[in-house]
Tab-separated table of C-alpha atoms in Angstrom:
chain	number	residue	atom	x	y	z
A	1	UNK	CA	0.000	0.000	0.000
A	2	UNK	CA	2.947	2.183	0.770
A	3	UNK	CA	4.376	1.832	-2.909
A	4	UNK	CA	0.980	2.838	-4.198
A	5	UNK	CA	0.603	5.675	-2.191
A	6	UNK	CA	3.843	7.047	-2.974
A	7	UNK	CA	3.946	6.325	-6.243
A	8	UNK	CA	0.838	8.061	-7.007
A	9	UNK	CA	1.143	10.695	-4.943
A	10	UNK	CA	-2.345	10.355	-3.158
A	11	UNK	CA	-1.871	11.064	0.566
A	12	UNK	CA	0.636	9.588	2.801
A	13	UNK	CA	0.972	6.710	5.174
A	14	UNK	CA	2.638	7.080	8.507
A	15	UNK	CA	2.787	4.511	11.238
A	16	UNK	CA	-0.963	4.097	11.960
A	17	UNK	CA	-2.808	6.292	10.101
A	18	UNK	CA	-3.583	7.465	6.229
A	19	UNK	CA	-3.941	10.699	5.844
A	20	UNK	CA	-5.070	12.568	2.592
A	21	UNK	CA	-5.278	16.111	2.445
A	22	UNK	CA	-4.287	19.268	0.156
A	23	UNK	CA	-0.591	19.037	0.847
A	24	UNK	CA	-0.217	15.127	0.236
A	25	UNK	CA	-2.321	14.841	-2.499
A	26	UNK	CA	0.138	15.306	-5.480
A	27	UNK	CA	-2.322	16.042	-8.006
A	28	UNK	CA	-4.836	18.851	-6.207
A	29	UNK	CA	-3.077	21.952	-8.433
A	30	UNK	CA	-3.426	20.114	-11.542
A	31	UNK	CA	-6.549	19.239	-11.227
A	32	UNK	CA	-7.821	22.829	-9.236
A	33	UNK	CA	-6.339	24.394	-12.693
A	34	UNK	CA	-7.621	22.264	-15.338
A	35	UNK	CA	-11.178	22.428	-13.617
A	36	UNK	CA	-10.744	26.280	-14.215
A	37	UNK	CA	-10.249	26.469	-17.582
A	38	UNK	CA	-12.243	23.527	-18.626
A	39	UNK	CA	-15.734	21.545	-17.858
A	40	UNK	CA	-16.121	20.484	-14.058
A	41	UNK	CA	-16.338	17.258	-15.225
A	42	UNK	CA	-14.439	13.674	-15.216
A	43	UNK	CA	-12.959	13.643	-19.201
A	44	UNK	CA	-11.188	17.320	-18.145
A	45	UNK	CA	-9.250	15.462	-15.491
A	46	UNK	CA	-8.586	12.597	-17.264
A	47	UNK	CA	-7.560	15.035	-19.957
A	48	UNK	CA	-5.193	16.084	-17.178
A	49	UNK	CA	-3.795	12.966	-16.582
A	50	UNK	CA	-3.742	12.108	-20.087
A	51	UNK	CA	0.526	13.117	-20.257
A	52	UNK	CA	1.613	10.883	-17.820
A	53	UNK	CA	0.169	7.664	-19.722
A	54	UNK	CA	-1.859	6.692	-16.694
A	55	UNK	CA	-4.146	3.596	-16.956
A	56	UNK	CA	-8.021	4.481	-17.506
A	57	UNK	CA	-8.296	2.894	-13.339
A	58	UNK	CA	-5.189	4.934	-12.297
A	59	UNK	CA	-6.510	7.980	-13.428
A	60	UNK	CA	-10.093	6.589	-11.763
A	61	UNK	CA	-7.964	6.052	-8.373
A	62	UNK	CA	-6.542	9.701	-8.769
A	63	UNK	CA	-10.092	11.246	-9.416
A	64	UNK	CA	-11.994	10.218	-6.751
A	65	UNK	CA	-8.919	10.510	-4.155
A	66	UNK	CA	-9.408	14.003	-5.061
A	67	UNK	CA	-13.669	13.923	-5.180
A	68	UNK	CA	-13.069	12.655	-1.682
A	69	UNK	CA	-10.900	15.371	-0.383
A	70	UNK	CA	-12.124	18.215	-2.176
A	71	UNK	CA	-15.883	16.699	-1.123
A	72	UNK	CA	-17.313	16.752	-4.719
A	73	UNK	CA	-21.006	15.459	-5.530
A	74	UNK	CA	-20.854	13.167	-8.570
A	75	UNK	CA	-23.924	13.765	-10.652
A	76	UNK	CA	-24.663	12.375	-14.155
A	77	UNK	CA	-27.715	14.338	-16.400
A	78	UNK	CA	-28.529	15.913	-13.464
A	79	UNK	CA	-28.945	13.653	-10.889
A	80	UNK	CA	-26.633	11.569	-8.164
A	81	UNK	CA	-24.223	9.140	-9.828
A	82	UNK	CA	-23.986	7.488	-6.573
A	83	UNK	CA	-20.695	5.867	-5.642
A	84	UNK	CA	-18.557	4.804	-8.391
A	85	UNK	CA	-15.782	2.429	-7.782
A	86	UNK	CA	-12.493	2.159	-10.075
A	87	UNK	CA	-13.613	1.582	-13.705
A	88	UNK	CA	-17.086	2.509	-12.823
A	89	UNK	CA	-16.340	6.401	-13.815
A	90	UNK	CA	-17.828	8.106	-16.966
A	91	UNK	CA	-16.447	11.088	-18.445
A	92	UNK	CA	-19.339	12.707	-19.033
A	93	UNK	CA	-19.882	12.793	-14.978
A	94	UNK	CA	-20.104	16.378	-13.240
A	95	UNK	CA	-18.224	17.226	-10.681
A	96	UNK	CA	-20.373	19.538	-8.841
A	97	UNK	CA	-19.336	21.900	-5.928
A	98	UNK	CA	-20.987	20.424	-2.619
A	99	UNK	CA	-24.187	23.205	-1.357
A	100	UNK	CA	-23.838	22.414	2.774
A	101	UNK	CA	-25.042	23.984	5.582
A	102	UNK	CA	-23.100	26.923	7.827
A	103	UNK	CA	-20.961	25.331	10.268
A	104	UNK	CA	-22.852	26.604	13.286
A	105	UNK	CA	-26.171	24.945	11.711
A	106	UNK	CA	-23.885	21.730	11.098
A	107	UNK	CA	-23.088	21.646	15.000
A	108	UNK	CA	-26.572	22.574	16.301
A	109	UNK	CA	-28.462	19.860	13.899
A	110	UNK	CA	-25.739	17.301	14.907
A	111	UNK	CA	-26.584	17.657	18.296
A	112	UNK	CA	-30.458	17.746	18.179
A	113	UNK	CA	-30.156	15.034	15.942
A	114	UNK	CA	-28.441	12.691	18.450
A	115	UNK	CA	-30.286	13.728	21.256
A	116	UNK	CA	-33.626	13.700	19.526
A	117	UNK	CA	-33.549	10.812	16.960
A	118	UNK	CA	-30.435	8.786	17.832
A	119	UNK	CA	-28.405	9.563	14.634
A	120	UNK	CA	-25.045	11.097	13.513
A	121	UNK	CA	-23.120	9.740	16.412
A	122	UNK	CA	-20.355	8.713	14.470
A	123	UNK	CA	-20.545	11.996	12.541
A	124	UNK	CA	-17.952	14.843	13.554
A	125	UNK	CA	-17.429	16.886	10.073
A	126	UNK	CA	-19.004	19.022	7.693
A	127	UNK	CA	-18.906	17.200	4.020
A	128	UNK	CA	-21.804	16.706	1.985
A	129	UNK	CA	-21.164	13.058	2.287
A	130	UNK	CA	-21.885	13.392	5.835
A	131	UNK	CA	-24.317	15.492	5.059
A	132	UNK	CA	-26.396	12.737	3.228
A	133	UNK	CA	-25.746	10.471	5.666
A	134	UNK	CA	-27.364	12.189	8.286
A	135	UNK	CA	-30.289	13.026	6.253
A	136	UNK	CA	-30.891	9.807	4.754
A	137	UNK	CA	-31.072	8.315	8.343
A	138	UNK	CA	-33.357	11.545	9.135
A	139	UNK	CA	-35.549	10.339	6.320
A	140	UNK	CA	-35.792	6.844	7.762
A	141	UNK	CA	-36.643	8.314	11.256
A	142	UNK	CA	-39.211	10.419	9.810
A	143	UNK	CA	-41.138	7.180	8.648
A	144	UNK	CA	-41.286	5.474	11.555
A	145	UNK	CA	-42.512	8.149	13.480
A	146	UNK	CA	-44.465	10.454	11.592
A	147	UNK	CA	-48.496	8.735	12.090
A	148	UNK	CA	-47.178	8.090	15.922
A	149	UNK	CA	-47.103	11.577	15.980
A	150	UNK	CA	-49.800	12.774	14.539
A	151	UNK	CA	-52.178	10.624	16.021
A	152	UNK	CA	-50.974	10.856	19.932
A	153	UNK	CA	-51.756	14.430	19.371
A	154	UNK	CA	-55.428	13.794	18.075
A	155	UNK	CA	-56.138	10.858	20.666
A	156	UNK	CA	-55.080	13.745	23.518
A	157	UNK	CA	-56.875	16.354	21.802
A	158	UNK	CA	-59.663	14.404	21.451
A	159	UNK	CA	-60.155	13.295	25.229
A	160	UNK	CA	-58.696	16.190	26.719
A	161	UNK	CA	-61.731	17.152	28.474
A	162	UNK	CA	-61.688	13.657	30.514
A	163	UNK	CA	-57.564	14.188	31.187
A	164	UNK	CA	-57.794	17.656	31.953
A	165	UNK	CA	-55.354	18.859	29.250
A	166	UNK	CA	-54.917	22.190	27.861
A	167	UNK	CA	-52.569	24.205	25.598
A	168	UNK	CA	-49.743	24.466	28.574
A	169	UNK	CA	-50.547	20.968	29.828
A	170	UNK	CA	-46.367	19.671	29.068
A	171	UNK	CA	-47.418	16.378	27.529
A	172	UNK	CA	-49.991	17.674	25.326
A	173	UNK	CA	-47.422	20.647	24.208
A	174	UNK	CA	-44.317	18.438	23.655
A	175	UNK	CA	-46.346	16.325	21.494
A	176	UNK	CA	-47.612	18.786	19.318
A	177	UNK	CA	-44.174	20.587	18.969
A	178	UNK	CA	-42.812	17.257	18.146
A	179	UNK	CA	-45.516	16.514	15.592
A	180	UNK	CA	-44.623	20.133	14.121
A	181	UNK	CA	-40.425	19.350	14.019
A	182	UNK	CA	-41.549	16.032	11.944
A	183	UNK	CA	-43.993	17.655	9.713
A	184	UNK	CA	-41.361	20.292	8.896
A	185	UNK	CA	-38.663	17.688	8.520
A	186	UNK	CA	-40.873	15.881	6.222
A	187	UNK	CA	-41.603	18.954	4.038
A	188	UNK	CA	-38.008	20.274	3.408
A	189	UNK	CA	-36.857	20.302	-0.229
A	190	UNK	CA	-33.517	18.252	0.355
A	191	UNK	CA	-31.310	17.089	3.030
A	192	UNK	CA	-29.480	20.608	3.250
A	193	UNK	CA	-32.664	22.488	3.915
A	194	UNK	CA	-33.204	19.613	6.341
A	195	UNK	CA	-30.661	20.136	8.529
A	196	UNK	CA	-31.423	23.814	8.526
A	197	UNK	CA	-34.748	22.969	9.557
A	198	UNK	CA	-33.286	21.063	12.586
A	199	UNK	CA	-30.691	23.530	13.355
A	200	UNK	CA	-33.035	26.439	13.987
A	201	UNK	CA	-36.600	25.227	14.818
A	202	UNK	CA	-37.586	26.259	18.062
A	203	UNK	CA	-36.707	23.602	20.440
A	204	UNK	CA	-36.517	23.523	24.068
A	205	UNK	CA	-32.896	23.641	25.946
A	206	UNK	CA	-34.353	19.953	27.611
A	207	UNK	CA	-34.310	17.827	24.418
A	208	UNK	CA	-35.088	14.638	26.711
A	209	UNK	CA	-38.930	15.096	26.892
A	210	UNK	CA	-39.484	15.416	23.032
A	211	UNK	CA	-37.247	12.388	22.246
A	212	UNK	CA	-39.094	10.324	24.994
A	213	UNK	CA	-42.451	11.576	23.221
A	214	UNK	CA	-41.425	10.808	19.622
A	215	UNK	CA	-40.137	7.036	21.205
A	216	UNK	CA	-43.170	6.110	22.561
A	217	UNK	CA	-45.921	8.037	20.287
A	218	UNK	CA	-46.797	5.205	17.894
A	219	UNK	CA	-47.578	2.752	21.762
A	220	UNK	CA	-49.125	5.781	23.952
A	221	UNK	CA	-51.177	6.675	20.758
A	222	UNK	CA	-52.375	2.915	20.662
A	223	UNK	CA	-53.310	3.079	24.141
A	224	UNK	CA	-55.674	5.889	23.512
A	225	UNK	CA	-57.283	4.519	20.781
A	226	UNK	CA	-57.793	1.069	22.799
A	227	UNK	CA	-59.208	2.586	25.995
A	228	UNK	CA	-62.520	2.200	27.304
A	229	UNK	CA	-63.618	5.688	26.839
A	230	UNK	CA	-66.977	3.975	27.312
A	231	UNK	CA	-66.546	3.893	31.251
A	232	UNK	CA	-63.899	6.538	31.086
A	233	UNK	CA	-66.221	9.821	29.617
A	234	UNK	CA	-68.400	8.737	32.787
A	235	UNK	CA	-65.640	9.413	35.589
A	236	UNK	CA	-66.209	13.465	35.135
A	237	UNK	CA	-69.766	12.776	35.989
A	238	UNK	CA	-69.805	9.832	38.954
A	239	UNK	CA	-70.364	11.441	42.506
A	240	UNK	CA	-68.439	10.399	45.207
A	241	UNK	CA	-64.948	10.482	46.823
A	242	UNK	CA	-63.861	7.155	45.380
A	243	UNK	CA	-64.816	8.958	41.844
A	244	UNK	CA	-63.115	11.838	42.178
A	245	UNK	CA	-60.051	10.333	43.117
A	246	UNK	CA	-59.703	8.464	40.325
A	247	UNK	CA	-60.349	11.561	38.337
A	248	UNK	CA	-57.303	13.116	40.419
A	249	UNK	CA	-55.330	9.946	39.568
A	250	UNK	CA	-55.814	9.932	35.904
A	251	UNK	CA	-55.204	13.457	34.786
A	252	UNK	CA	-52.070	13.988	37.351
A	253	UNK	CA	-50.711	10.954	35.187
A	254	UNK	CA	-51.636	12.601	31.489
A	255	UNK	CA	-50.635	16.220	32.458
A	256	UNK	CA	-46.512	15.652	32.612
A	257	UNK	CA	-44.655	14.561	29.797
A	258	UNK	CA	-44.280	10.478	28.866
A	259	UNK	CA	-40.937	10.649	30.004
A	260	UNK	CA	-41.931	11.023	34.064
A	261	UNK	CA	-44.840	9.151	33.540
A	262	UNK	CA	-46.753	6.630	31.440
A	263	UNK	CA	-49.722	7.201	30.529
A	264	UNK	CA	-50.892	3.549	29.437
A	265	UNK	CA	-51.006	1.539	32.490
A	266	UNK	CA	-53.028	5.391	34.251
A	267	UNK	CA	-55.624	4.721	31.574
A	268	UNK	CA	-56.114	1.006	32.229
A	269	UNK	CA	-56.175	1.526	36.323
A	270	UNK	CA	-59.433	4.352	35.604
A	271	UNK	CA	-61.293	2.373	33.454
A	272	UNK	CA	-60.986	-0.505	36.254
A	273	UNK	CA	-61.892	1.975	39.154
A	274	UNK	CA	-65.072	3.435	37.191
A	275	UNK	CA	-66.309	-0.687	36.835
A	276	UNK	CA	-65.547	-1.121	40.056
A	277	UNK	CA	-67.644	2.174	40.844
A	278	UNK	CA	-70.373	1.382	38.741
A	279	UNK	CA	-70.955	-2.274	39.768
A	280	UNK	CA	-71.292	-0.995	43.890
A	281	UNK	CA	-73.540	1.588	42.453
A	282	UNK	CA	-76.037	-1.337	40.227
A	283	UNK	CA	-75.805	-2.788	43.816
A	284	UNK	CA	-77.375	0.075	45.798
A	285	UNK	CA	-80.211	0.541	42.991
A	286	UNK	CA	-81.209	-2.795	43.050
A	287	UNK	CA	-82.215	-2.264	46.395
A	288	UNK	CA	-84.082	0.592	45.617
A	289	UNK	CA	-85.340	-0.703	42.871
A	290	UNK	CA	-89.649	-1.528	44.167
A	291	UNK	CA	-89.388	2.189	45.711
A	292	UNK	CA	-88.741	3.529	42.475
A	293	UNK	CA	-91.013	1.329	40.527
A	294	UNK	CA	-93.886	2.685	42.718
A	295	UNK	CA	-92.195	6.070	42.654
A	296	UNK	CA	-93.048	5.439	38.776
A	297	UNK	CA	-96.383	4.375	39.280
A	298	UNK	CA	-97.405	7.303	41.152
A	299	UNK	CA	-95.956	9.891	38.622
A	300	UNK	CA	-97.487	7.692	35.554
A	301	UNK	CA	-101.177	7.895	37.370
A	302	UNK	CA	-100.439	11.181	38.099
A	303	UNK	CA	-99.698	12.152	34.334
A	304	UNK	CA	-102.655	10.025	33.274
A	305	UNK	CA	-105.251	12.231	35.661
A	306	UNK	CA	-103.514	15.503	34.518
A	307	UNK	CA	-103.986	14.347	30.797
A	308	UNK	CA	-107.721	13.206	31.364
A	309	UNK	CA	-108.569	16.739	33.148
A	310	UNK	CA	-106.888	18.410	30.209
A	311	UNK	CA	-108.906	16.594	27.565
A	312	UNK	CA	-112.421	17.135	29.587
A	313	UNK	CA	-111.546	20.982	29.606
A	314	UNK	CA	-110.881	20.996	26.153
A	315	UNK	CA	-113.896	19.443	25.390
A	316	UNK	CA	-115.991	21.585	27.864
A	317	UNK	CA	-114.216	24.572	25.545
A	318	UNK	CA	-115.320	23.012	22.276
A	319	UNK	CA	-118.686	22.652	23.483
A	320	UNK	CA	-119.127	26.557	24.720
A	321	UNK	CA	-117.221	27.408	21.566
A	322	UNK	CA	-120.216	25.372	19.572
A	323	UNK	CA	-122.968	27.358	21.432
A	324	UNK	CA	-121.536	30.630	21.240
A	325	UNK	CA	-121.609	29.705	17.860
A	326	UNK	CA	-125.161	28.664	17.606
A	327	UNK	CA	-126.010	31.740	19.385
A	328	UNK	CA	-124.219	34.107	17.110
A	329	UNK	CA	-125.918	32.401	13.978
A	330	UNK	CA	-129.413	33.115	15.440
A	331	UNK	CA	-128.845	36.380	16.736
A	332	UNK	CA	-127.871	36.977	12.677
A	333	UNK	CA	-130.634	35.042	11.413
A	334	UNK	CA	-132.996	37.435	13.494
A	335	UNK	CA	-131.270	40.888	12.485
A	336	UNK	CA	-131.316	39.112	9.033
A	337	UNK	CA	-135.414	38.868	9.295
A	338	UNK	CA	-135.700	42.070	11.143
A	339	UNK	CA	-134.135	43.692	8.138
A	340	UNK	CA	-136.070	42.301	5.366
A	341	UNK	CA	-139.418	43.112	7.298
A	342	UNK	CA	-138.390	46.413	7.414
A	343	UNK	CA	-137.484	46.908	3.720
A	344	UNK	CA	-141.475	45.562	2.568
A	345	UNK	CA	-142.637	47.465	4.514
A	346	UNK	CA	-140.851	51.247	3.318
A	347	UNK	CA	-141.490	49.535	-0.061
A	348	UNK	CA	-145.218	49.237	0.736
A	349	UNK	CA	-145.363	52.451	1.983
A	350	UNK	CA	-143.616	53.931	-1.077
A	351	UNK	CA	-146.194	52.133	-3.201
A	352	UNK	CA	-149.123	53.645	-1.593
A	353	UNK	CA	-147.485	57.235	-2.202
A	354	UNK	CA	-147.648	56.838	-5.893
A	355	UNK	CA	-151.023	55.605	-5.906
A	356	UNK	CA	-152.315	58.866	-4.102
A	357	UNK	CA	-150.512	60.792	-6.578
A	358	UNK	CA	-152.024	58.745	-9.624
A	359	UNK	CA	-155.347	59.261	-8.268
A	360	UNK	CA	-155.308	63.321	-7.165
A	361	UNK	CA	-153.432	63.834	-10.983
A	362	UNK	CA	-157.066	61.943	-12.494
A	363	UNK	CA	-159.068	64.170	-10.387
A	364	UNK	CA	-157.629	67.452	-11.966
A	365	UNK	CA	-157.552	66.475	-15.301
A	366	UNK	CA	-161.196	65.526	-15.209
A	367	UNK	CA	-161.962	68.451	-13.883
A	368	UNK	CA	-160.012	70.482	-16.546
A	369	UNK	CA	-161.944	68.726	-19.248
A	370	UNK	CA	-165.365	69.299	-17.331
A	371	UNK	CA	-164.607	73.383	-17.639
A	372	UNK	CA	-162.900	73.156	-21.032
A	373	UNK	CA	-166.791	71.670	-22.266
A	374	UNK	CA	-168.641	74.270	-20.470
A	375	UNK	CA	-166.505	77.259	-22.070
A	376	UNK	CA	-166.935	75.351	-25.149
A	377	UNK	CA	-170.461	75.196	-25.253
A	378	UNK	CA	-171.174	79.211	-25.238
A	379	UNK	CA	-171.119	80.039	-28.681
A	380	UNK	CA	-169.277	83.319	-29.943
A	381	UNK	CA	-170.712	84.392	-33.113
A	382	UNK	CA	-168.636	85.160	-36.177
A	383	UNK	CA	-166.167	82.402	-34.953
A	384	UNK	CA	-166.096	78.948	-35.475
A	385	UNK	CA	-164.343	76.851	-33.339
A	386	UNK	CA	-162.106	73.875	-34.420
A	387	UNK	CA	-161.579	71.311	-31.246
A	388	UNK	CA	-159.564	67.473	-31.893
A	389	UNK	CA	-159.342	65.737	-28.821
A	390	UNK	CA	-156.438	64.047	-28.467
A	391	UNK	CA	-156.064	61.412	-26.029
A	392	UNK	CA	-152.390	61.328	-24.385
């Protein structure tokens, strides 16, 4: 290995240790200039190498020693050529400048990363290699706990009236700002943006809590769903001291976070108090049970004479209504009568007016005609007298 590495000029090898950098790498000018003036791609540093009569996997060997140090991203027609071994390397791949992530948002995501997801332990650098390691391990974290998430959040929103939760309550807000980190995770463009993401969402200085809660969503989620909310919606509502204590019980174990206590085996240990509850109380009512049959039987009888007095008045009403009615009618029938009498008899009376009139008008005109034939029967001499009698 030593006659390799000094013969081709691609790091150096001391006692223990390899080490490639800038200053042992034999070939970084060459290559730093002919990627100047040329392509950023594989043929111009083969081109480079093409003088010194290098074999096609010496020149491979040279190029990605220096892909490695210089941290290069291979791509080929714009997208990730992967890892290419010796003999594996086209020309016509790009040698693209790596796009990473500021140092202090390197460190930061690093950390939360470990402490929140259990990744990038063995990861101390800034390379984009490293770089898509830890996001491609991100990405795999992501899946497994991205329903868990989501749906612990709905199963405590949607009993939070039972557990006593509210916006502040810690377990209910370090699941929802853990369901908030993944969705945001989930929704960055590419790893780079992820770890940006991580580096500066807003995260408590305790990191503990919301790795606890991610760990454990998908199984505290499951005991939601599988609880007896049947018996449990009824604890709110029971009386007695045994009740409320188990009320007490119940939401002092949902309030904190998962990681102080578990919420699972709190469920389970209410739903068996309010049987417990509810059985001594079917005991106690059975006892009662002939007092409030009769209790019953009285308030039935009761509601049977109210509803038979009510339907007698109502028919006493219906019956006055029917001979107010009757009495109306009549009382119009008779004004009806009293009307039409009255009418003959101003049309009698007008009937005997003419009648007096007819006869007085006969009297004067017989009279007329009576003088007329007396003046008529004086003779005048030297006149004669012409008289037609016309009857009108």
């Amino acid at each position: 290995m030593r006659r390799v590495v000094d013969a081709y000029g691609v790091g150096t090898l001391r006692e223990v240790t390899y080490v490639l950098d800038s200053v042992h790498f034999a070939w970084h000018d060459d290559f730093t200039r002919a990627l100047a003036s040329g392509d950023p791609i594989v043929g111009t540093l083969r081109a480079a190498l093409a003088p010194t009569g290098m074999t096609a996997d010496a020149q491979d060997l040279l190029i990605l020693a220096w892909v490695a140090l210089t941290d290069r991203e291979l791509l080929r027609h714009g997208s990730p050529a992967g890892s290419p071994g010796i003999g594996g390397l086209a020309n016509d791949v790009t040698l693209r400048e790596p796009v990473l992530p500021s140092q202090e948002d390197w460190t930061n995501a690093l950390h939360r990363a470990k402490a929140v997801f259990g990744i990038g332990a063995s990861e101390h650098h800034l390379s984009s290699s490293a770089v898509k390691r830890v996001g491609d391990e991100l990405v795999t974290k992501l899946r497994n706990v991205d329903r868990g998430a989501t749906d612990l959040v709905g199963g405590l929103e949607a009993h939070g009236d039972v557990l006593g939760l509210g916006d502040v309550s810690p377990r209910l807000a370090t699941g929802r700002r853990a369901r908030d980190l993944i969705g945001a995770l989930r929704d960055a463009a590419d790893h780079v943006a992820r770890i940006r993401v991580l580096a500066e969402f807003d995260l408590p200085g305790e990191l503990q809590p919301l790795a606890r809660s991610l760990a454990s969503a998908a199984d505290v989620s499951a005991a939601l769903q599988g609880a007896n909310w049947q018996l449990l919606n009824q604890l709110p509502t029971l009386a007695g001291e045994r009740a409320a204590n188990a009320l007490t019980s119940l939401r002092s174990a949902a309030e904190p976070d998962q990681m102080h206590v578990d919420l699972a085996p709190a469920l389970s240990a209410a739903a068996q108090e309010v049987t417990h509850i509810l059985v001594e109380k079917r005991g106690t009512t059975a006892r009662t049970d002939d007092d409030a049959e009769a209790e019953q039987e009285r308030a039935r009888r009761e509601q049977e004479d109210r509803r038979r007095r009510e339907q007698e008045e109502e028919l006493k009403r219906r019956e006055q209504e029917a001979v107010d009615r009757e009495r109306r009618l009549r009382e119009q029938e008779e004004e009806f009568r009293r009307r039409q009498e009255q009418a003959q008899r101003e049309a009698e009376k007008r009937a005997s007016q003419e009648h007096t009139l007819e006869v007085e008008g006969m009297s004067q005109l017989e009279t007329l005609l009576k003088d007329l034939t007396q003046e008529l029967s004086r003779p005048v001499e030297g006149k004669k007298l012409r008289v037609d009698w016309r009857w009108l």
